[in-house]
Coordinates of C-alpha atoms in Angstrom, one line a residue:
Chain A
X603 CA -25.4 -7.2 43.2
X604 CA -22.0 -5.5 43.2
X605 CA -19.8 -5.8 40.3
X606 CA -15.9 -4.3 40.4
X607 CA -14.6 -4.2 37.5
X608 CA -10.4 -4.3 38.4
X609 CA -8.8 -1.4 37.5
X610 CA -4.9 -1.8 37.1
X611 CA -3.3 0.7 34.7
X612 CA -4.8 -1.4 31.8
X613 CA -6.4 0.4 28.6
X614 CA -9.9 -0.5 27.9
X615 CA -11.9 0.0 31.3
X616 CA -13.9 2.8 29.8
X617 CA -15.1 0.5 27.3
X618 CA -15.8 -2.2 29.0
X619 CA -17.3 -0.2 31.8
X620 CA -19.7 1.2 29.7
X621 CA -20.7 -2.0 27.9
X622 CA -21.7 -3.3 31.6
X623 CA -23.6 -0.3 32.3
X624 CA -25.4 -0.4 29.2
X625 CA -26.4 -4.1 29.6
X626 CA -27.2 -3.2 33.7
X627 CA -29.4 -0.2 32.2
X628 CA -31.1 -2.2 29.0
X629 CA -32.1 -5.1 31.3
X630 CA -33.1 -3.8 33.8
X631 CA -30.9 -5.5 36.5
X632 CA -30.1 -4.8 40.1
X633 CA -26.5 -4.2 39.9
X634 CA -23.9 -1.2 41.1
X635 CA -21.0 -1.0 39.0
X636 CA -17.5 -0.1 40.4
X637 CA -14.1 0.6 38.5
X638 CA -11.6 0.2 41.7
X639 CA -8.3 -1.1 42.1
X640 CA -8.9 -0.7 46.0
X641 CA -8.5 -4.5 47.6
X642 CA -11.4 -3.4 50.4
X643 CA -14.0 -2.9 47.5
X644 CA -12.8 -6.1 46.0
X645 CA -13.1 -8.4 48.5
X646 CA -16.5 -7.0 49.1
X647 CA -17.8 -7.4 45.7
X648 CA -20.1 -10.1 44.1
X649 CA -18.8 -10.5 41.0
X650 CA -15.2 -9.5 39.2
X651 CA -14.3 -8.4 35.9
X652 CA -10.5 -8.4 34.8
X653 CA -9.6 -6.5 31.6
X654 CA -6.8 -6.3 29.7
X655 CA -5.0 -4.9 26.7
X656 CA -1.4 -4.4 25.5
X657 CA 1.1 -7.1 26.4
X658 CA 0.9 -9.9 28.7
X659 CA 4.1 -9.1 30.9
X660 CA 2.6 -5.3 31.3
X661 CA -0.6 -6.4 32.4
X662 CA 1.2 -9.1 34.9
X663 CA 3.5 -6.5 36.6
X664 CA 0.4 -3.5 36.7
X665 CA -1.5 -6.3 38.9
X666 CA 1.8 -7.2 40.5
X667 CA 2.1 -3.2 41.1
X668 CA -1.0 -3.7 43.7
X669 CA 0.5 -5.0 46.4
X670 CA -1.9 -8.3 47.6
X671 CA -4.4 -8.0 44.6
X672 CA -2.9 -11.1 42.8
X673 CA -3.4 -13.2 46.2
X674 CA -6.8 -11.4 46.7
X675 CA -8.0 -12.2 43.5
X676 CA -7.1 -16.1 43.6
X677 CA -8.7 -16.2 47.2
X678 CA -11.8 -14.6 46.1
X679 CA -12.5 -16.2 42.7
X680 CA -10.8 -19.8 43.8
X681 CA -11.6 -20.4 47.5
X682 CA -14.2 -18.0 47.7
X683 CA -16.4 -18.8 44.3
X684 CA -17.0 -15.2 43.5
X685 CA -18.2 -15.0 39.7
X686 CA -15.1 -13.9 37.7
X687 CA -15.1 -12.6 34.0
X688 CA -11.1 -12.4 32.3
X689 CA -11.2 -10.4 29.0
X690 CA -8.5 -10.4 26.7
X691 CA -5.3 -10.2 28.3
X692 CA -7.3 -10.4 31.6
X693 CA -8.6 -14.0 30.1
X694 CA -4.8 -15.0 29.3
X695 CA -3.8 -14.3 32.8
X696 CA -6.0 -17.1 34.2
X697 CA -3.6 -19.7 32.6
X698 CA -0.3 -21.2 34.0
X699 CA 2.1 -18.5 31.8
X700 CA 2.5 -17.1 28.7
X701 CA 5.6 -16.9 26.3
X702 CA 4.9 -13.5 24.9
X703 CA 8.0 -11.3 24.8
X704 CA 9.4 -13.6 28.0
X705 CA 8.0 -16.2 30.5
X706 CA 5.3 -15.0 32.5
X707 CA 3.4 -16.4 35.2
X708 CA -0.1 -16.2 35.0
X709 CA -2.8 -17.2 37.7
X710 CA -2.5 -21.2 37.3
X711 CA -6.4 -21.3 37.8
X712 CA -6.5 -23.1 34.4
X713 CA -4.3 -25.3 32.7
X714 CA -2.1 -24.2 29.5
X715 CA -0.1 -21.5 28.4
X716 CA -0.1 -18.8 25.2
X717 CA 2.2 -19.0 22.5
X718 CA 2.0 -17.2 19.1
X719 CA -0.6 -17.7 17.0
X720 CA 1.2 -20.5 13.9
X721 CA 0.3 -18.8 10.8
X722 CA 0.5 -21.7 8.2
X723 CA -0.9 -21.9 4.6
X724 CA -3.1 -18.8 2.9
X725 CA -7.1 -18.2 4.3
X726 CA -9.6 -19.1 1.9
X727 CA -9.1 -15.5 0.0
X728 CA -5.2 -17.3 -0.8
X729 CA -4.7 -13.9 1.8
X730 CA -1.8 -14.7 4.0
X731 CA -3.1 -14.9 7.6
X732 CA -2.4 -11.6 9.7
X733 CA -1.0 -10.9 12.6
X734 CA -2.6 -9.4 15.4
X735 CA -6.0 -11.9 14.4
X736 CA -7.5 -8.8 14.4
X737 CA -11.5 -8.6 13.7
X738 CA -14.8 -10.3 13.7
X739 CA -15.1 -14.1 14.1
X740 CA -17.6 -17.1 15.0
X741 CA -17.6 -19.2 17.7
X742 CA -17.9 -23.3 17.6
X743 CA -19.6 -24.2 20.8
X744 CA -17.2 -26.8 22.3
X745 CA -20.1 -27.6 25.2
X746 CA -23.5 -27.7 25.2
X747 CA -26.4 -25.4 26.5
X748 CA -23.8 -23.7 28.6
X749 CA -25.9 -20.7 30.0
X750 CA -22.6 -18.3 29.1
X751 CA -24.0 -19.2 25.4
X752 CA -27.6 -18.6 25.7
X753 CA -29.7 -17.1 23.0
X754 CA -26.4 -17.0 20.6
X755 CA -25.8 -18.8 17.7
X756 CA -22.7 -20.4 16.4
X757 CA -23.3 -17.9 13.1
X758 CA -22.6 -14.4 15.5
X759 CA -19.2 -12.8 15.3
X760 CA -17.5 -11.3 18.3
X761 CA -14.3 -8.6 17.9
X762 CA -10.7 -10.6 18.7
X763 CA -7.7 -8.7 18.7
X764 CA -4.9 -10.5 19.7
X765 CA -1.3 -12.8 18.7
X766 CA -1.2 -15.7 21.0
X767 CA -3.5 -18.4 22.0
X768 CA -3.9 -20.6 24.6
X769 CA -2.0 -24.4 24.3
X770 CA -3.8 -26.5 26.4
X771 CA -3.9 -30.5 27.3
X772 CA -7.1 -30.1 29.0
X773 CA -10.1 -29.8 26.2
X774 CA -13.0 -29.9 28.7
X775 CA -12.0 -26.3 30.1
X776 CA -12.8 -24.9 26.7
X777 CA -16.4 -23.6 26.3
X778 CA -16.1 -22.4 22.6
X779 CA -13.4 -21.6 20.2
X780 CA -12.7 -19.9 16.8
X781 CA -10.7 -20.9 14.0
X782 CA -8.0 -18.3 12.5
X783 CA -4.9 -20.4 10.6
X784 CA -5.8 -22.7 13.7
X785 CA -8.2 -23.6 16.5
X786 CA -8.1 -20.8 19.0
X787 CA -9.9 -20.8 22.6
X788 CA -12.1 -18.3 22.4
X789 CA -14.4 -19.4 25.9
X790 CA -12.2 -20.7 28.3
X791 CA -13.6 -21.9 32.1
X792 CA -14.5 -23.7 34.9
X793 CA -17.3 -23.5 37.6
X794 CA -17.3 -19.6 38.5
X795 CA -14.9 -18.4 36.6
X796 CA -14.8 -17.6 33.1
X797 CA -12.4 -16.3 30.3
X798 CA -13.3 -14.9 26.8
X799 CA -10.4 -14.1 24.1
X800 CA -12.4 -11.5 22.4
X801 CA -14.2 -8.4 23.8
X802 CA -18.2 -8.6 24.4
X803 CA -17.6 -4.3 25.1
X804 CA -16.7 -4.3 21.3
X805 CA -18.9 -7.1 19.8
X806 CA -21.7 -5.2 19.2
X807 CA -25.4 -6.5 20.0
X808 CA -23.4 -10.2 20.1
X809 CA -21.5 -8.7 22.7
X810 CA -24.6 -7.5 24.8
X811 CA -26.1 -10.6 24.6
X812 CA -23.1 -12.3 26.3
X813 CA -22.6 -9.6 28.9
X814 CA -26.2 -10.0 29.8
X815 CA -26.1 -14.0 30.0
X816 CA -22.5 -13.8 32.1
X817 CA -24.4 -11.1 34.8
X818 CA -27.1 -12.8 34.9
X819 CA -25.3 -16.5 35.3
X820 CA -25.3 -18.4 38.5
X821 CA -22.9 -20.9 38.5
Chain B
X976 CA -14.1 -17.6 10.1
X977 CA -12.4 -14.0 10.0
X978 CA -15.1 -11.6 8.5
X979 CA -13.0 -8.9 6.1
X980 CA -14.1 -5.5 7.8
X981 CA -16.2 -2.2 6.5
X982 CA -14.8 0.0 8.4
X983 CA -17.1 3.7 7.8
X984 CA -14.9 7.3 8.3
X985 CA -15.7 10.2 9.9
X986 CA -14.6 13.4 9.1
X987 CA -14.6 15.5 12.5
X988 CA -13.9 19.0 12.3
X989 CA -14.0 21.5 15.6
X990 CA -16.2 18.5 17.2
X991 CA -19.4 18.4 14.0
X992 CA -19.0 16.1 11.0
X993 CA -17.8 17.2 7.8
X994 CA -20.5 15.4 4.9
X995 CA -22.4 13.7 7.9
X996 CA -24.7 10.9 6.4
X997 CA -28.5 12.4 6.1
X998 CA -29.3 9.5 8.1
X999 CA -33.6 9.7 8.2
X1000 CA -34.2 9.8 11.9
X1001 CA -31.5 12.2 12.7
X1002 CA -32.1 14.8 14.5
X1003 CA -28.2 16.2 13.8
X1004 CA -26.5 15.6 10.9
X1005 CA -23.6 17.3 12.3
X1006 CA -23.4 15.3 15.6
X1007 CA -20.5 12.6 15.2
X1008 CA -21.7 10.4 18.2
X1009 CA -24.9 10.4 16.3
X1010 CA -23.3 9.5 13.3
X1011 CA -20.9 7.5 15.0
X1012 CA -23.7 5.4 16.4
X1013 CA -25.9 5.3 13.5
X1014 CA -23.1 3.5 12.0
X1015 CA -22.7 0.9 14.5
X1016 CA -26.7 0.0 14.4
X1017 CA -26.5 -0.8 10.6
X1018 CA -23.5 -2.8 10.6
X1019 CA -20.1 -1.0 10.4
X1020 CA -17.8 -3.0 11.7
X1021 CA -15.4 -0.7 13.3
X1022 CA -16.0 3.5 12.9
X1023 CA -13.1 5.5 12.4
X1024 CA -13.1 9.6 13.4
X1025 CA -10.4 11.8 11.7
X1026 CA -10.4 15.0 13.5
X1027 CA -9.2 17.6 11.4
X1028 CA -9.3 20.5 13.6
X1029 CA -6.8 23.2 13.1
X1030 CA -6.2 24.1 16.2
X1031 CA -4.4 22.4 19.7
X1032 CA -8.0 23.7 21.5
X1033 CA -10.6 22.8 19.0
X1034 CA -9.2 19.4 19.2
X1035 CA -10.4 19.0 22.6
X1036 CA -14.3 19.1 21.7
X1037 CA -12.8 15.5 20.4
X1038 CA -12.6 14.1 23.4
X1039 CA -15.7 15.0 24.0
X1040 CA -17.4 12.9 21.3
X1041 CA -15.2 10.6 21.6
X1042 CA -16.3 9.8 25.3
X1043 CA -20.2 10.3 24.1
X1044 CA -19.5 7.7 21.4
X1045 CA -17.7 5.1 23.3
X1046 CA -21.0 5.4 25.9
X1047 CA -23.1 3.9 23.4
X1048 CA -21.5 2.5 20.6
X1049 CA -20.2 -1.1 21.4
X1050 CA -17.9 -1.6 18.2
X1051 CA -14.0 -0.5 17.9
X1052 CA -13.2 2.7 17.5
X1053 CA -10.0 4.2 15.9
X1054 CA -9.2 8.2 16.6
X1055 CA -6.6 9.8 14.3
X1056 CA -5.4 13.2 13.5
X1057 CA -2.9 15.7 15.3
X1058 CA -1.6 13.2 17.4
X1059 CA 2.2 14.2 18.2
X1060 CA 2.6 12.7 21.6
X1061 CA 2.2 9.8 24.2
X1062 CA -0.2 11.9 26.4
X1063 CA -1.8 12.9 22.8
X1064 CA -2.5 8.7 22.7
X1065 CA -3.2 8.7 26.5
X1066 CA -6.0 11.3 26.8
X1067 CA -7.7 9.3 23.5
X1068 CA -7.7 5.7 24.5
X1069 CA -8.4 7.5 28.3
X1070 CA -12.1 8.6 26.4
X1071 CA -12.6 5.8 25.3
X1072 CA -10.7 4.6 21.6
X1073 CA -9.4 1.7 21.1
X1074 CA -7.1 2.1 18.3
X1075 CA -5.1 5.6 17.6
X1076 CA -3.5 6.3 14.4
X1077 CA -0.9 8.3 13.6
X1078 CA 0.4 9.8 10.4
X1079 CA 2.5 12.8 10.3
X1080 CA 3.6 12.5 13.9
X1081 CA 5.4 9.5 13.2
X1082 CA 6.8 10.6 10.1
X1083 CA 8.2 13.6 12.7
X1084 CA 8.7 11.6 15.5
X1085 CA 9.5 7.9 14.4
X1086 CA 10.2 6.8 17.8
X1087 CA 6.4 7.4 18.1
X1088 CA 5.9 4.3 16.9
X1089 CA 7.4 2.3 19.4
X1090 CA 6.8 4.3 22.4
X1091 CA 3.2 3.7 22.1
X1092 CA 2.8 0.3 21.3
X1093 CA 5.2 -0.4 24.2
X1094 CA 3.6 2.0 26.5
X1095 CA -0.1 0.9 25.5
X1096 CA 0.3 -2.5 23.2
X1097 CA 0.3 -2.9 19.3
X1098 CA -3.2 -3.6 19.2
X1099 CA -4.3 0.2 19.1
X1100 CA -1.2 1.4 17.2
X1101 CA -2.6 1.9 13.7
X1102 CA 0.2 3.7 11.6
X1103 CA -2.0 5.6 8.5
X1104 CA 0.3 5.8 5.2
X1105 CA -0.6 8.5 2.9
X1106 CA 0.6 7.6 -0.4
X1107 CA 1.6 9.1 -3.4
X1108 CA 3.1 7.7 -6.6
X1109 CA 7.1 8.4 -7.4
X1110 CA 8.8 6.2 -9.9
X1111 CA 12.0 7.4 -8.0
X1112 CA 11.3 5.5 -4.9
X1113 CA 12.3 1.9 -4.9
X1114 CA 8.5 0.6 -4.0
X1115 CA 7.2 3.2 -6.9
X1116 CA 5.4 4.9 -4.0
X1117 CA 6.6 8.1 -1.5
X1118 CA 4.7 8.6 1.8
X1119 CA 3.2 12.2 2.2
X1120 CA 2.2 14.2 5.2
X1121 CA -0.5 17.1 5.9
X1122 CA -2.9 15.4 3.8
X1123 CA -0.8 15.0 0.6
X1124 CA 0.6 18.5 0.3
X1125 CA 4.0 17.4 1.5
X1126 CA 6.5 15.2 -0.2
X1127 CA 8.3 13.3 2.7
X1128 CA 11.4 11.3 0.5
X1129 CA 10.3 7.9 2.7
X1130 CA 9.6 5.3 0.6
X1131 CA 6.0 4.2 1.4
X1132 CA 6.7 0.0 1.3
X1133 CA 9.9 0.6 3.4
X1134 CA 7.9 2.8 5.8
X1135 CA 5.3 0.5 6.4
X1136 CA 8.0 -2.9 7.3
X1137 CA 9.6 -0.3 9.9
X1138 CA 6.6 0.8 11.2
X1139 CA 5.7 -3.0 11.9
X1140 CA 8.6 -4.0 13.2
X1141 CA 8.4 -1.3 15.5
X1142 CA 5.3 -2.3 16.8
X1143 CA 2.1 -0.9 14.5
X1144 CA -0.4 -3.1 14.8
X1145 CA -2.2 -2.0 11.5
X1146 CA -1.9 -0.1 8.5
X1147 CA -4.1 2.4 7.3
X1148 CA -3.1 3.1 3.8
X1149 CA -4.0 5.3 1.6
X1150 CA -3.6 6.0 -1.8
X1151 CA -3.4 10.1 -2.4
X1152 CA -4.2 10.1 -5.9
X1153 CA -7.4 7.5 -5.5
X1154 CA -9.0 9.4 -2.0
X1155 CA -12.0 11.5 -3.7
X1156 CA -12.5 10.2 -6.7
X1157 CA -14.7 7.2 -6.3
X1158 CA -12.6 5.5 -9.2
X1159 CA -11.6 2.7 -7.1
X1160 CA -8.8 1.7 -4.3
X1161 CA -5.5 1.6 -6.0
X1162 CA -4.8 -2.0 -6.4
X1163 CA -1.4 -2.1 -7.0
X1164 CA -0.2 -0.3 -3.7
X1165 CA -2.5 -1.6 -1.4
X1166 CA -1.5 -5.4 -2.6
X1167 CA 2.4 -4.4 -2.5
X1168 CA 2.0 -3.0 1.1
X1169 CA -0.3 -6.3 2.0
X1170 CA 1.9 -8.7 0.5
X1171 CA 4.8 -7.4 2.5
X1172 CA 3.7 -7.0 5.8
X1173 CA 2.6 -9.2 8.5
X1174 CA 0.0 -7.0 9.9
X1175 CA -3.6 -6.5 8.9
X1176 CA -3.9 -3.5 6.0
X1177 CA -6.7 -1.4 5.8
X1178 CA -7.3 -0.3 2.2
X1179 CA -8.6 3.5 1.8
X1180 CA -9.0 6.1 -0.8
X1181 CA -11.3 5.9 -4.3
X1182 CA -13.9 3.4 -3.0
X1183 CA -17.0 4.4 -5.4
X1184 CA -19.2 1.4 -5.5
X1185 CA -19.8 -1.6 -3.6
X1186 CA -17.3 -3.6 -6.6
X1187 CA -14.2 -1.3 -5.4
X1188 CA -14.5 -3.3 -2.0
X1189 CA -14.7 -6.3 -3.6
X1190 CA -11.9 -6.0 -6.1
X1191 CA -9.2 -4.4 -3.2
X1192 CA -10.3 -7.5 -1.2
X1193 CA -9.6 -10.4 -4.0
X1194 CA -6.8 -8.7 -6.0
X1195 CA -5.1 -6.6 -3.8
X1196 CA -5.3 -8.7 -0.5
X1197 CA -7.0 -6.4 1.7
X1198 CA -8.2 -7.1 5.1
X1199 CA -10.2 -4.3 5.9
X1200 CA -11.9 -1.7 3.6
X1201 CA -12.4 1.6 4.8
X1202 CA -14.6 4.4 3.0
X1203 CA -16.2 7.7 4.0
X1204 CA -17.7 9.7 1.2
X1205 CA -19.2 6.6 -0.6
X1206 CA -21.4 6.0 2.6
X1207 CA -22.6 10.0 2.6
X1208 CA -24.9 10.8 -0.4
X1209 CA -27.2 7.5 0.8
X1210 CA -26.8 5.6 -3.1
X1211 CA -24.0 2.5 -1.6
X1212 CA -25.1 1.9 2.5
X1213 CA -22.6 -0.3 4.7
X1214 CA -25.6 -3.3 3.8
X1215 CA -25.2 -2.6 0.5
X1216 CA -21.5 -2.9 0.5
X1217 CA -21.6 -5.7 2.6
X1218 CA -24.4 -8.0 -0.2
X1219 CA -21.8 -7.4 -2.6
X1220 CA -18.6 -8.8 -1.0
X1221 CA -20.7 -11.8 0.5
X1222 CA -22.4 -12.4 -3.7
X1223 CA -18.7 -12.4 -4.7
X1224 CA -17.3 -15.0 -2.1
X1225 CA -15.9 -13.0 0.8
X1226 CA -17.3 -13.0 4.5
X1227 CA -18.7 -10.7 6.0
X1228 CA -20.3 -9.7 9.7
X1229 CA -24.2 -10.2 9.2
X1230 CA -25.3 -7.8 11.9
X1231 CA -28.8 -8.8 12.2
X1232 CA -28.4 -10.7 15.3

């Protein structure tokens, strides 16, 4: 199997580039690993990974800055059911816009948009709640036995750092949230493509585990 | 729930650990990706290097073990010291840190601030506040560069609202007087900064025992603890540390799983 993970002038490839390979290595599993922002390699790989840190208009105009990935990547992950992982930003992107800074248009693969995380009332410390959410949190499984979620437990903590979440109508796209101040998607997808809000390549052995169970998902 | 981080320090001089853990089954005590990785397999929830090279060309062994580190060790990792520049923050988060923090450069340079969370996004802007006390500054507390040894006249609480509001994404604070002494975080500053800022604050500086972490969380407000030397000697581990905040009410990562 080929996996590209997309690179577009975002920050954290080398993490999550290494998390990948470590997983590939660990278990043992038949797959090349590419970091390419070249549109020949993607539309020949198996599987795509989209990363993203920083803001959500920066992100939008360094995949913008490619001429024809944007298109690519809707034809390939949409028409062409390639298996499709969006981290962070990369997740946010898969949404109809966001409201950070401006209006953005994201990929409209998923219904909803991000807008600021509400910070209302004190955390159970009588802390006031930060902004970025920034650190280790638990999931609620919002579906069951999806294979995304396999061998993990709703007690394991995963690494967010971010300051908007996703406002959606549609419940049933959401595979698994967190709660920070508020309910935030944390698992967002449908069919082949998936999003996560936090980063498996920081989360650790939790992190590994989900890797592993995405790379080795068919959906 | 949020878990409230232990975040463990490194000390990197010329690319080898200053005080390195004696870990048992390390073969270099002096090898920060080692360390760095030794860390992450007992439960530190983020690891932290401060390089405190002297020179421009000693620094680069950092990238180095930076790189190494990020190869293997699958939890954040923040890079600070002797970082005056975007291409300074560039050529870190290039080998593979997620956060950079920045200190005396932004003091210097305060446009640093905002350049670099616009050019690379608030989430790895962590703007570290050395402070010292100064009943002549409004907040009681005067932010100091090169590692305490200069006075700067910037009130530390002021400092730490600009810095925000021009994009840090954290603050590293800590209290000059309490760093080294294992008497405890100072309370009173890091709940003043905490209470006054909208970003996450990471309390440093005096942790002794496993109760320090615990009282900077509950009175002062913390949301992340940070400690170095407490971790070095083996007597207080990052378990040990973590048993003690999770006896006394406040979540932690369990990193058995």
């Amino acid at each position: 199997m080929n996996l590209v993970i997309i690179d577009y002038g975002s920050g954290n490839l080398r993490s999550v580039e290494n998390a990948f390979k470590n997983s590939v290595k660990i278990n043992k599993l038949n797959f090349t690993i590419q970091v390419t922002n070249k549109l020949g390699l993607i539309s020949k790989a198996d599987h795509l990974v989209l990363p993203g840190v920083g803001s959500f208009p920066d992100c939008k105009k360094g995949l913008e800055d490619i001429k024809g990935l944007i298109k690519l990547l809707t034809n390939e992950v949409i028409k062409n059911k390639k298996k499709f992982l969006g981290i962070c930003v990369g997740m946010q992107l898969m949404v109809d816009f966001s409201l950070e800074k401006q209006r953005t248009e994201g990929f409209r693969w998923l219904d909803g948009y991000f807008k600021k995380i509400g910070k209302k009332g004190l955390d159970y410390l009588g802390r006031d709640y930060k902004i970025p959410h920034m650190g280790w949190n638990n999931l609620q499984f919002e579906y069951n036995n999806h294979p995304i979620l396999e061998n993990i437990t709703e007690n394991e903590q995963f690494y967010f750092v971010h300051s908007f979440v996703l406002e959606s109508k549609k419940p049933n796209q959401i595979i698994a949230s967190t709660n920070y101040s508020q309910k935030i998607p944390a698992i967002i997808g449908k069919g082949n493509y998936i999003g996560v809000q936090f980063h498996p390549e920081k989360s650790g052995n939790s992190g590994q585990k989900f890797i592993y169970n995405w790379l080795k998902w068919c959906p | 729930m949020l878990s409230t981080r232990v975040i463990a320090c490194l000390d990197v001089h010329n690319g080898r650990t200053v005080k390195g853990i004696n870990f048992i089954n390390l073969k270099d005590a002096g090898d920060p990706v080692e360390q760095a990785k030794q860390y992450s397999t007992i439960g530190a929830d983020e690891i932290c290097f401060l390089d405190i090279s002297a020179t421009h060309e000693k620094r680069r062994a950092m990238f180095n073990v930076i790189s190494k580190t990020a190869e293997s060790c699958f939890v954040p990792l923040t890079v600070g010291g002797g970082v005056n520049d975007l291409s300074d923050f560039r050529d870190l988060l290039n080998s593979g840190a997620d956060k950079v923090s920045i200190n005396s450069s932004a003091v210097y340079n305060p446009k640093l601030i905002k350049q670099s969370s616009d050019k690379f996004g608030n989430q790895c802007v962590v703007l570290a506040i050395d402070a010292i006390e100064n009943i002549s500054m409004p907040s009681g507390y005067e932010v100091t560069t090169h590692g305490g040894r200069k006075k700067t006249n910037i009130d530390a609480l002021k400092w730490a609202k600009q810095g925000v509001k021009n994009g840090a994404g954290e603050i590293l604070l800590t209290s000059m007087k309490s760093d080294g002494t294992k008497k405890g975080y100072n309370l009173k500053l890091t709940n003043l900064v905490s209470k006054n800022v909208s970003v996450p604050v990471i309390a440093s500086g005096g942790a002794g025992s496993p109760k320090d972490m615990v009282e900077v969380v509950l009175k002062a407000g913390a949301s992340a603890v940070l400690a170095a030397s407490i971790f070095h000697y083996g007597i207080h581990t990052i378990n040990s540390v973590k048993n003690e905040m999770s006896k006394n009410g406040i979540l932690v990562r369990d990193c058995e799983n």
